[in-house]
Amino acid sequence: MKKILVINGPNLNLLGLREPAIYGNRDFKALEAFILENGLDLGLQIELFQSNHEGAIVDKIQQAYGVFDGIVINPAAYTHTSVAILDALKGVAIPTVEVHLSDVDSREEFRRHSFVSLYASKVIKGKGFDGYREALEYFSGK
Ligand code: DQA
């Protein structure tokens, strides 16, 4: 069974409360339940991790080396700023899919650039929770 680490970055824990017109009304617990349900359905072993701290995300990626077969990451605001997260992903060289709930290309100009996209095998934008399902499907081959 493939082991997949799902990382959610800063402020995603505020889902439901946070800009519902952009991110929807469902909360972070619902997102985590959705990811676990879909992982089970696709025959994947899932570990969930959320942090508001860049260094904690870097540490988690480093610890994933030799443990996980794939990473699904929504780096949130760090998408657009973090060379450290990009370097950590390149360092461990674990296949990675980048997910964004919103369509980052149709929002502010600064959201159009992603450091993580320079490494990710696939980038999914603007599909809400379903984007995480699509990312997991990439690893399950379904
Ligand atoms: C986000 C998009 C980012 O630009 C933003 O900073 C987030 C969430 C998304 O899921 O749409 O926090 O990654």
Tab-separated table of N, CA and C and ligand atoms in Angstrom:
chain	number	residue	atom	x	y	z
A	1	MET	N	0.842	-1.209	0.000
A	1	MET	CA	0.000	0.000	0.000
A	1	MET	C	0.877	1.259	0.000
A	2	LYS	N	0.625	2.153	-0.947
A	2	LYS	CA	1.430	3.387	-1.023
A	2	LYS	C	1.131	4.315	0.156
A	3	LYS	N	2.190	4.913	0.678
A	3	LYS	CA	2.034	5.853	1.803
A	3	LYS	C	2.164	7.284	1.271
A	4	ILE	N	1.128	8.069	1.501
A	4	ILE	CA	1.093	9.442	0.993
A	4	ILE	C	0.978	10.431	2.155
A	5	LEU	N	1.853	11.415	2.136
A	5	LEU	CA	1.819	12.493	3.127
A	5	LEU	C	1.071	13.677	2.530
A	6	VAL	N	0.029	14.131	3.221
A	6	VAL	CA	-0.742	15.284	2.742
A	6	VAL	C	-0.452	16.475	3.666
A	7	ILE	N	0.172	17.488	3.092
A	7	ILE	CA	0.585	18.667	3.869
A	7	ILE	C	-0.286	19.860	3.507
A	8	ASN	N	-0.843	20.494	4.522
A	8	ASN	CA	-1.586	21.741	4.320
A	8	ASN	C	-0.886	22.871	5.069
A	9	GLY	N	-0.667	23.959	4.374
A	9	GLY	CA	0.096	25.078	4.919
A	9	GLY	C	-0.750	26.085	5.687
A	10	PRO	N	-0.201	27.287	5.876
A	10	PRO	CA	-0.766	28.284	6.777
A	10	PRO	C	-2.186	28.746	6.423
A	11	ASN	N	-2.970	28.894	7.462
A	11	ASN	CA	-4.338	29.437	7.402
A	11	ASN	C	-5.366	28.476	6.814
A	12	LEU	N	-4.921	27.330	6.343
A	12	LEU	CA	-5.910	26.360	5.852
A	12	LEU	C	-6.710	25.788	7.021
A	13	ASN	N	-6.136	25.833	8.213
A	13	ASN	CA	-6.886	25.420	9.409
A	13	ASN	C	-8.074	26.347	9.674
A	14	LEU	N	-8.110	27.504	9.004
A	14	LEU	CA	-9.230	28.446	9.184
A	14	LEU	C	-10.338	28.265	8.143
A	15	LEU	N	-10.253	27.195	7.371
A	15	LEU	CA	-11.304	26.952	6.365
A	15	LEU	C	-12.682	26.995	7.015
A	16	GLY	N	-13.635	27.515	6.267
A	16	GLY	CA	-14.994	27.654	6.823
A	16	GLY	C	-15.213	29.083	7.291
A	17	LEU	N	-14.204	29.561	8.054
A	17	LEU	CA	-14.253	30.920	8.594
A	17	LEU	C	-13.603	31.889	7.598
A	18	ARG	N	-12.598	31.391	6.922
A	18	ARG	CA	-11.713	32.196	6.092
A	18	ARG	C	-12.319	32.468	4.707
A	19	GLU	N	-12.521	33.742	4.372
A	19	GLU	CA	-12.963	34.144	3.030
A	19	GLU	C	-13.839	33.088	2.341
A	20	PRO	N	-15.020	32.841	2.897
A	20	PRO	CA	-15.861	31.753	2.357
A	20	PRO	C	-16.229	31.924	0.888
A	21	ALA	N	-16.246	33.163	0.396
A	21	ALA	CA	-16.574	33.363	-1.025
A	21	ALA	C	-15.497	32.742	-1.917
A	22	ILE	N	-14.282	32.636	-1.384
A	22	ILE	CA	-13.182	32.038	-2.154
A	22	ILE	C	-12.985	30.570	-1.800
A	23	TYR	N	-13.032	30.276	-0.487
A	23	TYR	CA	-12.640	28.931	-0.044
A	23	TYR	C	-13.812	28.037	0.358
A	24	GLY	N	-15.029	28.593	0.355
A	24	GLY	CA	-16.200	27.777	0.672
A	24	GLY	C	-16.535	27.765	2.155
A	25	ASN	N	-17.619	27.071	2.482
A	25	ASN	CA	-18.138	27.067	3.853
A	25	ASN	C	-17.698	25.860	4.673
A	26	ARG	N	-17.172	24.854	4.000
A	26	ARG	CA	-16.781	23.656	4.745
A	26	ARG	C	-15.489	23.914	5.512
A	27	ASP	N	-15.391	23.348	6.709
A	27	ASP	CA	-14.232	23.654	7.555
A	27	ASP	C	-13.081	22.673	7.321
A	28	PHE	N	-11.989	22.908	8.054
A	28	PHE	CA	-10.776	22.127	7.843
A	28	PHE	C	-10.958	20.661	8.246
A	29	LYS	N	-11.759	20.460	9.304
A	29	LYS	CA	-12.055	19.075	9.727
A	29	LYS	C	-12.709	18.314	8.585
A	30	ALA	N	-13.617	18.999	7.879
A	30	ALA	CA	-14.317	18.371	6.745
A	30	ALA	C	-13.321	18.051	5.637
A	31	LEU	N	-12.342	18.944	5.417
A	31	LEU	CA	-11.326	18.677	4.391
A	31	LEU	C	-10.504	17.446	4.779
A	32	GLU	N	-10.092	17.390	6.046
A	32	GLU	CA	-9.287	16.240	6.487
A	32	GLU	C	-10.076	14.935	6.352
A	33	ALA	N	-11.367	14.983	6.710
A	33	ALA	CA	-12.207	13.783	6.588
A	33	ALA	C	-12.332	13.378	5.116
A	34	PHE	N	-12.500	14.373	4.258
A	34	PHE	CA	-12.608	14.132	2.806
A	34	PHE	C	-11.337	13.448	2.280
A	35	ILE	N	-10.186	13.933	2.709
A	35	ILE	CA	-8.903	13.371	2.244
A	35	ILE	C	-8.758	11.922	2.729
A	36	LEU	N	-9.085	11.687	4.004
A	36	LEU	CA	-8.953	10.330	4.555
A	36	LEU	C	-9.899	9.359	3.857
A	37	GLU	N	-11.143	9.793	3.656
A	37	GLU	CA	-12.154	8.956	2.966
A	37	GLU	C	-11.687	8.566	1.565
A	38	ASN	N	-11.169	9.568	0.840
A	38	ASN	CA	-10.731	9.317	-0.534
A	38	ASN	C	-9.470	8.464	-0.574
A	39	GLY	N	-8.608	8.651	0.400
A	39	GLY	CA	-7.410	7.813	0.495
A	39	GLY	C	-7.799	6.354	0.678
A	40	LEU	N	-8.750	6.128	1.557
A	40	LEU	CA	-9.246	4.772	1.834
A	40	LEU	C	-9.844	4.171	0.566
A	41	ASP	N	-10.671	4.967	-0.089
A	41	ASP	CA	-11.344	4.543	-1.320
A	41	ASP	C	-10.328	4.164	-2.403
A	42	LEU	N	-9.209	4.877	-2.444
A	42	LEU	CA	-8.206	4.651	-3.498
A	42	LEU	C	-7.117	3.671	-3.069
A	43	GLY	N	-7.256	3.120	-1.859
A	43	GLY	CA	-6.288	2.124	-1.395
A	43	GLY	C	-4.937	2.717	-1.030
A	44	LEU	N	-4.944	3.959	-0.524
A	44	LEU	CA	-3.704	4.625	-0.121
A	44	LEU	C	-3.665	4.773	1.389
A	45	GLN	N	-2.464	4.716	1.942
A	45	GLN	CA	-2.304	5.012	3.370
A	45	GLN	C	-1.947	6.494	3.494
A	46	ILE	N	-2.764	7.230	4.251
A	46	ILE	CA	-2.611	8.690	4.303
A	46	ILE	C	-2.137	9.153	5.675
A	47	GLU	N	-1.178	10.061	5.692
A	47	GLU	CA	-0.882	10.809	6.924
A	47	GLU	C	-1.146	12.278	6.645
A	48	LEU	N	-1.851	12.929	7.578
A	48	LEU	CA	-2.191	14.346	7.436
A	48	LEU	C	-1.260	15.204	8.280
A	49	PHE	N	-0.878	16.351	7.734
A	49	PHE	CA	-0.054	17.294	8.485
A	49	PHE	C	-0.460	18.709	8.110
A	50	GLN	N	-0.717	19.542	9.103
A	50	GLN	CA	-0.995	20.963	8.836
A	50	GLN	C	-0.110	21.807	9.737
A	51	SER	N	0.471	22.862	9.164
A	51	SER	CA	1.235	23.789	9.993
A	51	SER	C	1.154	25.191	9.421
A	52	ASN	N	1.240	26.157	10.335
A	52	ASN	CA	1.300	27.564	9.938
A	52	ASN	C	2.745	28.055	9.848
A	53	HIS	N	3.694	27.127	10.039
A	53	HIS	CA	5.106	27.512	10.153
A	53	HIS	C	5.945	26.899	9.038
A	54	GLU	N	6.652	27.742	8.340
A	54	GLU	CA	7.459	27.290	7.197
A	54	GLU	C	8.483	26.229	7.613
A	55	GLY	N	9.211	26.486	8.703
A	55	GLY	CA	10.251	25.548	9.147
A	55	GLY	C	9.680	24.191	9.531
A	56	ALA	N	8.483	24.197	10.119
A	56	ALA	CA	7.850	22.927	10.510
A	56	ALA	C	7.498	22.108	9.263
A	57	ILE	N	7.107	22.806	8.206
A	57	ILE	CA	6.787	22.123	6.939
A	57	ILE	C	8.071	21.567	6.316
A	58	VAL	N	9.154	22.347	6.370
A	58	VAL	CA	10.457	21.875	5.875
A	58	VAL	C	10.887	20.639	6.663
A	59	ASP	N	10.772	20.681	7.992
A	59	ASP	CA	11.146	19.525	8.834
A	59	ASP	C	10.340	18.293	8.441
A	60	LYS	N	9.037	18.485	8.250
A	60	LYS	CA	8.154	17.350	7.925
A	60	LYS	C	8.544	16.735	6.576
A	61	ILE	N	8.859	17.579	5.602
A	61	ILE	CA	9.275	17.073	4.277
A	61	ILE	C	10.583	16.289	4.414
A	62	GLN	N	11.512	16.812	5.189
A	62	GLN	CA	12.785	16.091	5.385
A	62	GLN	C	12.545	14.733	6.033
A	63	GLN	N	11.646	14.701	7.027
A	63	GLN	CA	11.358	13.445	7.737
A	63	GLN	C	10.632	12.437	6.852
A	64	ALA	N	10.057	12.918	5.763
A	64	ALA	CA	9.302	12.025	4.862
A	64	ALA	C	10.231	11.135	4.034
A	65	TYR	N	11.509	11.508	3.983
A	65	TYR	CA	12.469	10.748	3.163
A	65	TYR	C	12.540	9.285	3.620
A	66	GLY	N	12.365	8.389	2.692
A	66	GLY	CA	12.443	6.959	3.018
A	66	GLY	C	11.197	6.400	3.673
A	67	VAL	N	10.212	7.250	3.924
A	67	VAL	CA	8.991	6.823	4.613
A	67	VAL	C	7.781	6.874	3.678
A	68	PHE	N	7.677	7.968	2.911
A	68	PHE	CA	6.491	8.168	2.064
A	68	PHE	C	6.816	7.986	0.582
A	69	ASP	N	5.825	7.487	-0.152
A	69	ASP	CA	5.967	7.280	-1.597
A	69	ASP	C	5.540	8.517	-2.378
A	70	GLY	N	4.776	9.389	-1.745
A	70	GLY	CA	4.303	10.570	-2.441
A	70	GLY	C	3.897	11.648	-1.452
A	71	ILE	N	3.902	12.882	-1.927
A	71	ILE	CA	3.466	14.026	-1.122
A	71	ILE	C	2.400	14.788	-1.903
A	72	VAL	N	1.312	15.106	-1.221
A	72	VAL	CA	0.316	16.053	-1.749
A	72	VAL	C	0.455	17.288	-0.872
A	73	ILE	N	0.708	18.433	-1.483
A	73	ILE	CA	0.931	19.639	-0.669
A	73	ILE	C	0.125	20.818	-1.179
A	74	ASN	N	-0.595	21.458	-0.258
A	74	ASN	CA	-1.132	22.790	-0.506
A	74	ASN	C	-0.294	23.716	0.370
A	75	PRO	N	0.720	24.338	-0.207
A	75	PRO	CA	1.632	25.155	0.600
A	75	PRO	C	1.017	26.494	1.011
A	76	ALA	N	-0.221	26.752	0.547
A	76	ALA	CA	-0.945	28.001	0.854
A	76	ALA	C	-0.060	29.206	0.513
A	77	ALA	N	0.035	30.188	1.390
A	77	ALA	CA	0.787	31.409	1.034
A	77	ALA	C	2.263	31.128	0.764
A	78	TYR	N	2.811	30.070	1.378
A	78	TYR	CA	4.231	29.745	1.142
A	78	TYR	C	4.499	29.308	-0.304
A	79	THR	N	3.438	28.938	-1.009
A	79	THR	CA	3.560	28.627	-2.439
A	79	THR	C	4.357	29.704	-3.154
A	80	HIS	N	3.985	30.952	-2.822
A	80	HIS	CA	4.450	32.106	-3.584
A	80	HIS	C	5.743	32.713	-3.037
A	81	THR	N	6.224	32.182	-1.912
A	81	THR	CA	7.386	32.815	-1.252
A	81	THR	C	8.508	31.851	-0.902
A	82	SER	N	8.213	30.555	-0.792
A	82	SER	CA	9.162	29.685	-0.086
A	82	SER	C	10.115	28.890	-0.985
A	83	VAL	N	11.340	29.399	-1.063
A	83	VAL	CA	12.411	28.637	-1.696
A	83	VAL	C	12.782	27.467	-0.779
A	84	ALA	N	12.626	27.644	0.538
A	84	ALA	CA	12.986	26.588	1.502
A	84	ALA	C	12.125	25.337	1.304
A	85	ILE	N	10.835	25.518	1.061
A	85	ILE	CA	9.947	24.363	0.833
A	85	ILE	C	10.287	23.720	-0.515
A	86	LEU	N	10.529	24.531	-1.536
A	86	LEU	CA	10.960	23.993	-2.838
A	86	LEU	C	12.237	23.162	-2.674
A	87	ASP	N	13.220	23.708	-1.965
A	87	ASP	CA	14.499	23.002	-1.799
A	87	ASP	C	14.336	21.708	-1.009
A	88	ALA	N	13.456	21.715	-0.003
A	88	ALA	CA	13.218	20.498	0.793
A	88	ALA	C	12.623	19.402	-0.092
A	89	LEU	N	11.658	19.779	-0.941
A	89	LEU	CA	11.025	18.801	-1.847
A	89	LEU	C	12.052	18.254	-2.836
A	90	LYS	N	12.874	19.139	-3.381
A	90	LYS	CA	13.923	18.686	-4.301
A	90	LYS	C	14.926	17.801	-3.561
A	91	GLY	N	15.193	18.150	-2.331
A	91	GLY	CA	16.173	17.412	-1.519
A	91	GLY	C	15.774	15.966	-1.293
A	92	VAL	N	14.519	15.743	-0.923
A	92	VAL	CA	14.071	14.363	-0.635
A	92	VAL	C	13.645	13.650	-1.919
A	93	ALA	N	13.382	14.433	-2.967
A	93	ALA	CA	13.016	13.897	-4.295
A	93	ALA	C	11.837	12.925	-4.252
A	94	ILE	N	10.869	13.200	-3.400
A	94	ILE	CA	9.645	12.390	-3.345
A	94	ILE	C	8.648	12.975	-4.351
A	95	PRO	N	8.033	12.133	-5.206
A	95	PRO	CA	7.036	12.643	-6.152
A	95	PRO	C	5.959	13.464	-5.433
A	96	THR	N	5.664	14.629	-5.997
A	96	THR	CA	4.800	15.593	-5.298
A	96	THR	C	3.742	16.169	-6.226
A	97	VAL	N	2.520	16.263	-5.705
A	97	VAL	CA	1.449	16.960	-6.409
A	97	VAL	C	1.063	18.189	-5.578
A	98	GLU	N	0.988	19.335	-6.243
A	98	GLU	CA	0.631	20.612	-5.597
A	98	GLU	C	-0.858	20.874	-5.812
A	99	VAL	N	-1.549	21.244	-4.753
A	99	VAL	CA	-2.997	21.489	-4.838
A	99	VAL	C	-3.330	22.873	-4.299
A	100	HIS	N	-4.245	23.560	-4.983
A	100	HIS	CA	-4.813	24.802	-4.462
A	100	HIS	C	-6.324	24.720	-4.560
A	101	LEU	N	-7.001	25.080	-3.498
A	101	LEU	CA	-8.465	25.061	-3.498
A	101	LEU	C	-9.011	26.051	-4.523
A	102	SER	N	-8.429	27.242	-4.513
A	102	SER	CA	-8.908	28.308	-5.406
A	102	SER	C	-8.112	28.305	-6.706
A	103	ASP	N	-8.634	29.040	-7.678
A	103	ASP	CA	-7.903	29.175	-8.943
A	103	ASP	C	-6.926	30.343	-8.806
A	104	VAL	N	-5.717	30.015	-8.397
A	104	VAL	CA	-4.723	31.057	-8.101
A	104	VAL	C	-4.394	31.926	-9.320
A	105	ASP	N	-4.636	31.399	-10.504
A	105	ASP	CA	-4.323	32.177	-11.716
A	105	ASP	C	-5.324	33.301	-11.983
A	106	SER	N	-6.515	33.188	-11.402
A	106	SER	CA	-7.519	34.219	-11.675
A	106	SER	C	-7.685	35.177	-10.490
A	107	ARG	N	-6.677	35.178	-9.588
A	107	ARG	CA	-6.744	36.081	-8.432
A	107	ARG	C	-5.653	37.161	-8.571
A	108	GLU	N	-5.069	37.599	-7.451
A	108	GLU	CA	-4.058	38.656	-7.541
A	108	GLU	C	-2.839	38.147	-8.321
A	109	GLU	N	-2.149	39.083	-8.932
A	109	GLU	CA	-0.959	38.777	-9.733
A	109	GLU	C	0.071	37.952	-8.933
A	110	PHE	N	0.278	38.300	-7.649
A	110	PHE	CA	1.340	37.617	-6.876
A	110	PHE	C	1.052	36.140	-6.659
A	111	ARG	N	-0.215	35.716	-6.838
A	111	ARG	CA	-0.539	34.288	-6.646
A	111	ARG	C	-0.222	33.455	-7.889
A	112	ARG	N	0.152	34.112	-8.973
A	112	ARG	CA	0.402	33.359	-10.224
A	112	ARG	C	1.735	32.653	-10.210
A	113	HIS	N	2.656	33.110	-9.371
A	113	HIS	CA	3.954	32.444	-9.324
A	113	HIS	C	4.028	31.467	-8.155
A	114	SER	N	4.458	30.244	-8.456
A	114	SER	CA	4.638	29.221	-7.420
A	114	SER	C	6.049	28.667	-7.477
A	115	PHE	N	6.769	28.754	-6.352
A	115	PHE	CA	8.087	28.107	-6.273
A	115	PHE	C	7.931	26.593	-6.317
A	116	VAL	N	6.914	26.085	-5.612
A	116	VAL	CA	6.709	24.632	-5.499
A	116	VAL	C	6.444	24.004	-6.872
A	117	SER	N	5.800	24.769	-7.760
A	117	SER	CA	5.512	24.256	-9.116
A	117	SER	C	6.782	23.938	-9.897
A	118	LEU	N	7.908	24.531	-9.492
A	118	LEU	CA	9.174	24.246	-10.180
A	118	LEU	C	9.610	22.808	-9.945
A	119	TYR	N	9.023	22.171	-8.896
A	119	TYR	CA	9.354	20.772	-8.619
A	119	TYR	C	8.175	19.816	-8.835
A	120	ALA	N	6.960	20.265	-8.519
A	120	ALA	CA	5.802	19.356	-8.521
A	120	ALA	C	5.584	18.685	-9.876
A	121	SER	N	5.189	17.408	-9.840
A	121	SER	CA	4.911	16.652	-11.072
A	121	SER	C	3.582	17.081	-11.671
A	122	LYS	N	2.693	17.590	-10.815
A	122	LYS	CA	1.358	17.976	-11.268
A	122	LYS	C	0.854	19.092	-10.356
A	123	VAL	N	0.113	20.040	-10.923
A	123	VAL	CA	-0.448	21.146	-10.138
A	123	VAL	C	-1.949	21.200	-10.404
A	124	ILE	N	-2.751	21.206	-9.346
A	124	ILE	CA	-4.213	21.215	-9.484
A	124	ILE	C	-4.734	22.483	-8.807
A	125	LYS	N	-5.492	23.281	-9.557
A	125	LYS	CA	-5.949	24.586	-9.047
A	125	LYS	C	-7.438	24.752	-9.257
A	126	GLY	N	-8.101	25.355	-8.271
A	126	GLY	CA	-9.474	25.817	-8.490
A	126	GLY	C	-10.538	24.736	-8.482
A	127	LYS	N	-10.233	23.568	-7.938
A	127	LYS	CA	-11.230	22.497	-7.909
A	127	LYS	C	-11.750	22.215	-6.503
A	128	GLY	N	-11.417	23.095	-5.557
A	128	GLY	CA	-11.897	22.907	-4.195
A	128	GLY	C	-11.398	21.586	-3.604
A	129	PHE	N	-12.235	20.964	-2.752
A	129	PHE	CA	-11.845	19.695	-2.109
A	129	PHE	C	-11.497	18.638	-3.169
A	130	ASP	N	-12.236	18.642	-4.293
A	130	ASP	CA	-12.030	17.611	-5.330
A	130	ASP	C	-10.600	17.585	-5.868
A	131	GLY	N	-9.916	18.715	-5.761
A	131	GLY	CA	-8.523	18.768	-6.201
A	131	GLY	C	-7.641	17.798	-5.420
A	132	TYR	N	-7.972	17.604	-4.141
A	132	TYR	CA	-7.191	16.661	-3.320
A	132	TYR	C	-7.469	15.228	-3.776
A	133	ARG	N	-8.698	14.950	-4.161
A	133	ARG	CA	-9.042	13.620	-4.697
A	133	ARG	C	-8.218	13.354	-5.973
A	134	GLU	N	-8.199	14.358	-6.841
A	134	GLU	CA	-7.447	14.214	-8.097
A	134	GLU	C	-5.952	13.987	-7.816
A	135	ALA	N	-5.438	14.675	-6.809
A	135	ALA	CA	-4.019	14.508	-6.444
A	135	ALA	C	-3.774	13.082	-5.942
A	136	LEU	N	-4.690	12.555	-5.155
A	136	LEU	CA	-4.529	11.186	-4.643
A	136	LEU	C	-4.655	10.175	-5.778
A	137	GLU	N	-5.542	10.459	-6.724
A	137	GLU	CA	-5.708	9.569	-7.895
A	137	GLU	C	-4.393	9.465	-8.675
A	138	TYR	N	-3.644	10.552	-8.721
A	138	TYR	CA	-2.349	10.543	-9.415
A	138	TYR	C	-1.454	9.441	-8.840
A	139	PHE	N	-1.521	9.266	-7.509
A	139	PHE	CA	-0.668	8.261	-6.865
A	139	PHE	C	-1.270	6.857	-6.909
A	140	SER	N	-2.613	6.782	-6.966
A	140	SER	CA	-3.240	5.454	-6.963
A	140	SER	C	-3.279	4.884	-8.376
A	141	GLY	N	-3.098	5.761	-9.355
A	141	GLY	CA	-3.161	5.324	-10.753
A	141	GLY	C	-4.588	5.108	-11.229
A	142	LYS	N	-5.603	5.569	-10.459
A	142	LYS	CA	-7.013	5.411	-10.863
A	142	LYS	C	-7.506	6.625	-11.630
B	1	DQA	C1	-4.303	28.574	-1.603
B	1	DQA	C2	-3.999	29.779	-2.502
B	1	DQA	C3	-2.901	30.645	-1.910
B	1	DQA	O1	-2.625	31.748	-2.768
B	1	DQA	C4	-3.339	31.177	-0.569
B	1	DQA	O2	-2.297	31.920	0.031
B	1	DQA	C5	-3.821	30.113	0.355
B	1	DQA	C6	-4.613	29.002	-0.182
B	1	DQA	C7	-5.499	27.765	-2.121
B	1	DQA	O3	-5.670	26.637	-1.630
B	1	DQA	O4	-6.257	28.227	-2.966
B	1	DQA	O5	-3.647	30.201	1.563
B	1	DQA	O6	-3.165	27.725	-1.606
